[in-house]
Amino acid sequence: MTTTPLPGLVLRGIQTPLRLADFKLIAFDMDSTLINIECIDEIADAVGKKAEVAAITEATMRGEIADFRESLRRRVALLEGVPVEALQQVYDQRLRLNPGADILVAACKAAGMKVLLVSGGFTFFANRVKDRLGIDFARSNLLDERDGKLTGRVVEQSWGAICDGAEKRRTLLEVASLLGVTPQQTIAVGDGANDLPMMGEAGLSVAYHAKPKVREQARVSIEQGGLDRLLEVLV
């Protein structure tokens, strides 16, 4: 069943309104979900490789490149030699929160929910967005650097090397377990194919200005307006 209670907001198989208080954890993708850019594309712009990297990013988010890990390694390799200060420039000059991100996060926190940022992007940006929005937990990829420049590799972390779709799913379930809540008490918000595994586990899956493959599988698809439109479904 598909219903459209308001223009640009598509619901599938759910009866509204839902109660925000029934959920205990919300997980967000970062790039193109909480924020307006794909950070890796903007970093690549520093070495004149934005078009090349963006083409791989777009194909991956559409689900045309199934192996996210290989896709990320290919793209990160193209960043070799980028000055580390370029990351700060991207953050300062290009990164913006998507409309309604602060409102939705604040509403979830006010309802007693925990907030998770789980990203196939990079810790440099994820940690800053986490602090900016008061997010509780964050997991993302760590870029290797040497002598003030990126090496074109990602760093192995305690949980693994690359936060892909499987790791997003695992992180959602892990944090839910640590909090003592069930997957049905979680919400997952994303826009790309690598968000589908965690969205498939969550009690409520939300697509935000997403790729067609993601919109088609989400219980809620926000296709116009900001992230805070989810609050039209959750009271």
Short mmCIF file of C-alpha atoms in Angstrom, two decimals:
data_model
loop_
_atom_site.label_atom_id
_atom_site.label_comp_id
_atom_site.label_asym_id
_atom_site.label_seq_id
_atom_site.Cartn_x
_atom_site.Cartn_y
_atom_site.Cartn_z
CA MET A 1 0.00 0.00 0.00
CA THR A 2 1.32 3.42 -0.95
CA THR A 3 -0.21 6.60 0.36
CA THR A 4 0.70 10.25 -0.05
CA PRO A 5 -0.82 12.29 2.81
CA LEU A 6 1.01 15.42 1.72
CA PRO A 7 2.84 16.36 -1.48
CA GLY A 8 6.41 15.10 -1.53
CA LEU A 9 5.94 12.65 1.35
CA VAL A 10 5.29 9.04 0.32
CA LEU A 11 4.33 6.33 2.82
CA ARG A 12 4.32 2.59 2.17
CA GLY A 13 2.64 0.00 4.33
CA ILE A 14 2.31 2.07 7.50
CA GLN A 15 -0.57 3.66 9.32
CA THR A 16 -0.05 7.20 10.58
CA PRO A 17 0.49 8.86 12.85
CA LEU A 18 3.26 6.87 14.51
CA ARG A 19 4.48 7.77 17.99
CA LEU A 20 8.00 9.14 18.28
CA ALA A 21 8.04 7.83 21.84
CA ASP A 22 7.78 4.24 20.52
CA PHE A 23 11.27 4.53 19.01
CA LYS A 24 14.51 4.62 21.00
CA LEU A 25 17.27 4.99 18.40
CA ILE A 26 17.56 6.82 15.08
CA ALA A 27 20.47 6.18 12.69
CA PHE A 28 21.44 8.63 9.98
CA ASP A 29 23.63 8.32 6.94
CA MET A 30 25.70 11.49 6.55
CA ASP A 31 26.60 12.46 2.97
CA SER A 32 23.55 13.71 1.04
CA THR A 33 21.36 12.81 4.04
CA LEU A 34 22.37 14.88 7.07
CA ILE A 35 24.58 17.11 4.91
CA ASN A 36 24.28 18.58 1.43
CA ILE A 37 27.39 17.12 -0.22
CA GLU A 38 29.28 13.90 -0.91
CA CYS A 39 32.49 14.83 0.90
CA ILE A 40 34.74 12.58 -1.16
CA ASP A 41 33.63 14.30 -4.36
CA GLU A 42 34.45 17.72 -2.93
CA ILE A 43 37.86 16.59 -1.63
CA ALA A 44 38.65 15.25 -5.10
CA ASP A 45 37.94 18.69 -6.50
CA ALA A 46 41.16 19.83 -4.79
CA VAL A 47 43.18 17.73 -7.25
CA GLY A 48 40.97 18.21 -10.30
CA LYS A 49 39.41 14.74 -10.05
CA LYS A 50 35.89 15.59 -8.92
CA ALA A 51 34.16 14.39 -12.10
CA GLU A 52 36.01 11.08 -12.05
CA VAL A 53 35.30 10.40 -8.38
CA ALA A 54 31.71 11.69 -8.54
CA ALA A 55 30.88 9.30 -11.39
CA ILE A 56 31.92 6.35 -9.21
CA THR A 57 30.05 7.77 -6.21
CA GLU A 58 26.84 8.21 -8.20
CA ALA A 59 26.97 4.71 -9.69
CA THR A 60 27.60 3.26 -6.23
CA MET A 61 24.71 5.12 -4.61
CA ARG A 62 22.39 3.98 -7.40
CA GLY A 63 23.43 0.41 -6.69
CA GLU A 64 25.13 -0.09 -10.05
CA ILE A 65 28.47 -0.82 -8.33
CA ALA A 66 27.56 -3.49 -5.81
CA ASP A 67 30.86 -3.68 -3.94
CA PHE A 68 30.98 -0.51 -1.86
CA ARG A 69 34.35 -1.43 -0.36
CA GLU A 70 35.99 -1.68 -3.76
CA SER A 71 34.24 1.49 -4.89
CA LEU A 72 35.51 3.41 -1.86
CA ARG A 73 39.06 2.12 -2.25
CA ARG A 74 39.06 3.19 -5.92
CA ARG A 75 37.83 6.65 -5.04
CA VAL A 76 40.13 7.13 -2.04
CA ALA A 77 43.13 6.06 -4.15
CA LEU A 78 42.41 9.04 -6.41
CA LEU A 79 42.85 11.34 -3.38
CA GLU A 80 46.53 10.51 -2.97
CA GLY A 81 48.51 13.71 -2.50
CA VAL A 82 45.57 15.91 -1.47
CA PRO A 83 46.73 18.32 1.28
CA VAL A 84 45.02 17.59 4.59
CA GLU A 85 44.02 21.25 4.87
CA ALA A 86 41.71 20.70 1.89
CA LEU A 87 39.41 18.77 4.23
CA GLN A 88 38.95 21.83 6.43
CA GLN A 89 38.28 23.95 3.36
CA VAL A 90 35.55 21.54 2.25
CA TYR A 91 34.02 21.64 5.72
CA ASP A 92 34.15 25.43 6.00
CA GLN A 93 33.21 26.38 2.45
CA ARG A 94 30.98 23.63 1.08
CA LEU A 95 29.45 21.49 3.82
CA ARG A 96 26.01 22.54 5.01
CA LEU A 97 23.45 20.70 7.08
CA ASN A 98 20.48 19.65 5.01
CA PRO A 99 17.25 21.52 5.77
CA GLY A 100 15.53 20.31 8.91
CA ALA A 101 18.45 18.16 10.11
CA ASP A 102 18.90 20.14 13.32
CA ILE A 103 15.14 20.22 13.96
CA LEU A 104 14.71 16.46 13.52
CA VAL A 105 17.74 15.55 15.65
CA ALA A 106 16.62 17.92 18.40
CA ALA A 107 13.09 16.48 18.37
CA CYS A 108 14.43 12.93 18.62
CA LYS A 109 16.70 13.84 21.52
CA ALA A 110 13.86 15.67 23.26
CA ALA A 111 11.79 12.47 22.97
CA GLY A 112 14.57 10.57 24.76
CA MET A 113 15.97 8.84 21.69
CA LYS A 114 19.65 8.17 21.06
CA VAL A 115 21.10 9.35 17.75
CA LEU A 116 23.62 7.46 15.62
CA LEU A 117 25.56 8.74 12.62
CA VAL A 118 26.87 5.83 10.54
CA SER A 119 28.62 6.83 7.34
CA GLY A 120 30.57 5.52 4.41
CA GLY A 121 32.19 8.96 4.52
CA PHE A 122 35.04 10.14 6.69
CA THR A 123 35.72 10.77 10.36
CA PHE A 124 37.03 14.29 9.72
CA PHE A 125 33.52 15.36 8.74
CA ALA A 126 31.47 12.85 10.75
CA ASN A 127 33.01 13.88 14.07
CA ARG A 128 32.38 17.56 13.35
CA VAL A 129 28.78 16.93 12.31
CA LYS A 130 28.34 14.75 15.42
CA ASP A 131 29.53 17.57 17.67
CA ARG A 132 27.54 20.19 15.78
CA LEU A 133 24.24 18.33 16.17
CA GLY A 134 24.87 16.73 19.56
CA ILE A 135 24.75 13.21 18.11
CA ASP A 136 25.48 10.38 20.55
CA PHE A 137 27.43 7.90 18.42
CA ALA A 138 29.32 8.04 15.11
CA ARG A 139 31.09 5.50 12.92
CA SER A 140 32.82 6.30 9.64
CA ASN A 141 36.00 5.75 7.63
CA LEU A 142 39.38 7.18 8.58
CA LEU A 143 41.59 8.59 5.83
CA ASP A 144 45.28 7.81 6.09
CA GLU A 145 47.65 10.75 5.96
CA ARG A 146 51.39 11.28 5.97
CA ASP A 147 53.46 14.48 5.91
CA GLY A 148 50.32 16.62 5.68
CA LYS A 149 48.90 14.80 2.65
CA LEU A 150 46.41 11.99 2.07
CA THR A 151 48.02 8.68 1.10
CA GLY A 152 45.06 7.35 -0.89
CA ARG A 153 44.26 4.68 1.70
CA VAL A 154 41.86 4.18 4.60
CA VAL A 155 43.03 3.21 8.08
CA GLU A 156 42.01 -0.04 9.80
CA GLN A 157 39.98 0.74 12.93
CA SER A 158 38.99 -1.50 15.84
CA TRP A 159 35.78 -2.56 14.11
CA GLY A 160 37.28 -2.94 10.61
CA ALA A 161 38.60 -0.97 7.67
CA ILE A 162 35.55 0.26 5.73
CA CYS A 163 32.07 1.24 6.87
CA ASP A 164 29.95 -0.21 4.06
CA GLY A 165 26.33 -1.30 3.96
CA ALA A 166 26.99 -4.44 5.99
CA GLU A 167 28.87 -2.46 8.63
CA LYS A 168 26.06 0.12 8.81
CA ARG A 169 23.61 -2.71 9.46
CA ARG A 170 25.90 -4.29 12.05
CA THR A 171 26.44 -0.95 13.80
CA LEU A 172 22.71 -0.23 14.01
CA LEU A 173 22.08 -3.66 15.55
CA GLU A 174 25.10 -3.36 17.85
CA VAL A 175 24.09 0.04 19.23
CA ALA A 176 20.47 -1.10 19.62
CA SER A 177 21.67 -4.13 21.58
CA LEU A 178 23.89 -2.00 23.81
CA LEU A 179 20.91 0.25 24.52
CA GLY A 180 18.69 -2.74 25.24
CA VAL A 181 16.21 -1.95 22.47
CA THR A 182 14.87 -4.07 19.63
CA PRO A 183 15.44 -3.35 15.91
CA GLN A 184 11.72 -2.53 15.71
CA GLN A 185 12.37 0.40 18.03
CA THR A 186 14.89 1.94 15.63
CA ILE A 187 14.64 4.32 12.67
CA ALA A 188 17.17 4.37 9.82
CA VAL A 189 17.48 7.33 7.44
CA GLY A 190 19.50 7.28 4.21
CA ASP A 191 19.65 8.07 0.52
CA GLY A 192 21.92 5.49 -1.16
CA ALA A 193 22.09 1.77 -1.87
CA ASN A 194 24.60 1.20 0.94
CA ASP A 195 21.95 2.39 3.42
CA LEU A 196 19.50 -0.37 2.47
CA PRO A 197 20.93 -3.06 4.80
CA MET A 198 20.39 -0.93 7.92
CA MET A 199 17.08 0.38 6.61
CA GLY A 200 15.94 -3.21 6.16
CA GLU A 201 16.58 -3.97 9.85
CA ALA A 202 14.98 -0.85 11.29
CA GLY A 203 11.43 -0.64 12.51
CA LEU A 204 10.99 2.42 10.29
CA SER A 205 13.02 3.05 7.15
CA VAL A 206 13.22 6.60 5.79
CA ALA A 207 14.55 7.67 2.39
CA TYR A 208 15.61 11.30 2.05
CA HIS A 209 15.76 12.69 -1.50
CA ALA A 210 17.05 9.23 -2.29
CA LYS A 211 18.00 7.14 -5.30
CA PRO A 212 15.03 5.34 -6.91
CA LYS A 213 16.09 1.94 -5.55
CA VAL A 214 16.06 3.35 -2.02
CA ARG A 215 12.80 5.29 -2.36
CA GLU A 216 11.05 2.14 -3.57
CA GLN A 217 12.03 0.14 -0.48
CA ALA A 218 11.56 2.74 2.25
CA ARG A 219 8.48 2.95 4.43
CA VAL A 220 8.73 6.75 4.34
CA SER A 221 10.18 8.65 1.39
CA ILE A 222 10.80 12.37 1.81
CA GLU A 223 10.89 13.64 -1.75
CA GLN A 224 10.27 17.33 -1.16
CA GLY A 225 11.28 19.53 1.76
CA GLY A 226 13.61 18.93 4.67
CA LEU A 227 14.40 16.09 7.05
CA ASP A 228 12.00 17.55 9.60
CA ARG A 229 9.13 16.41 7.38
CA LEU A 230 9.51 13.06 9.15
CA LEU A 231 7.85 14.79 12.10
CA GLU A 232 4.66 14.93 10.02
CA VAL A 233 4.57 11.14 10.36
CA LEU A 234 5.85 10.84 13.94
CA VAL A 235 3.99 12.65 16.71
#
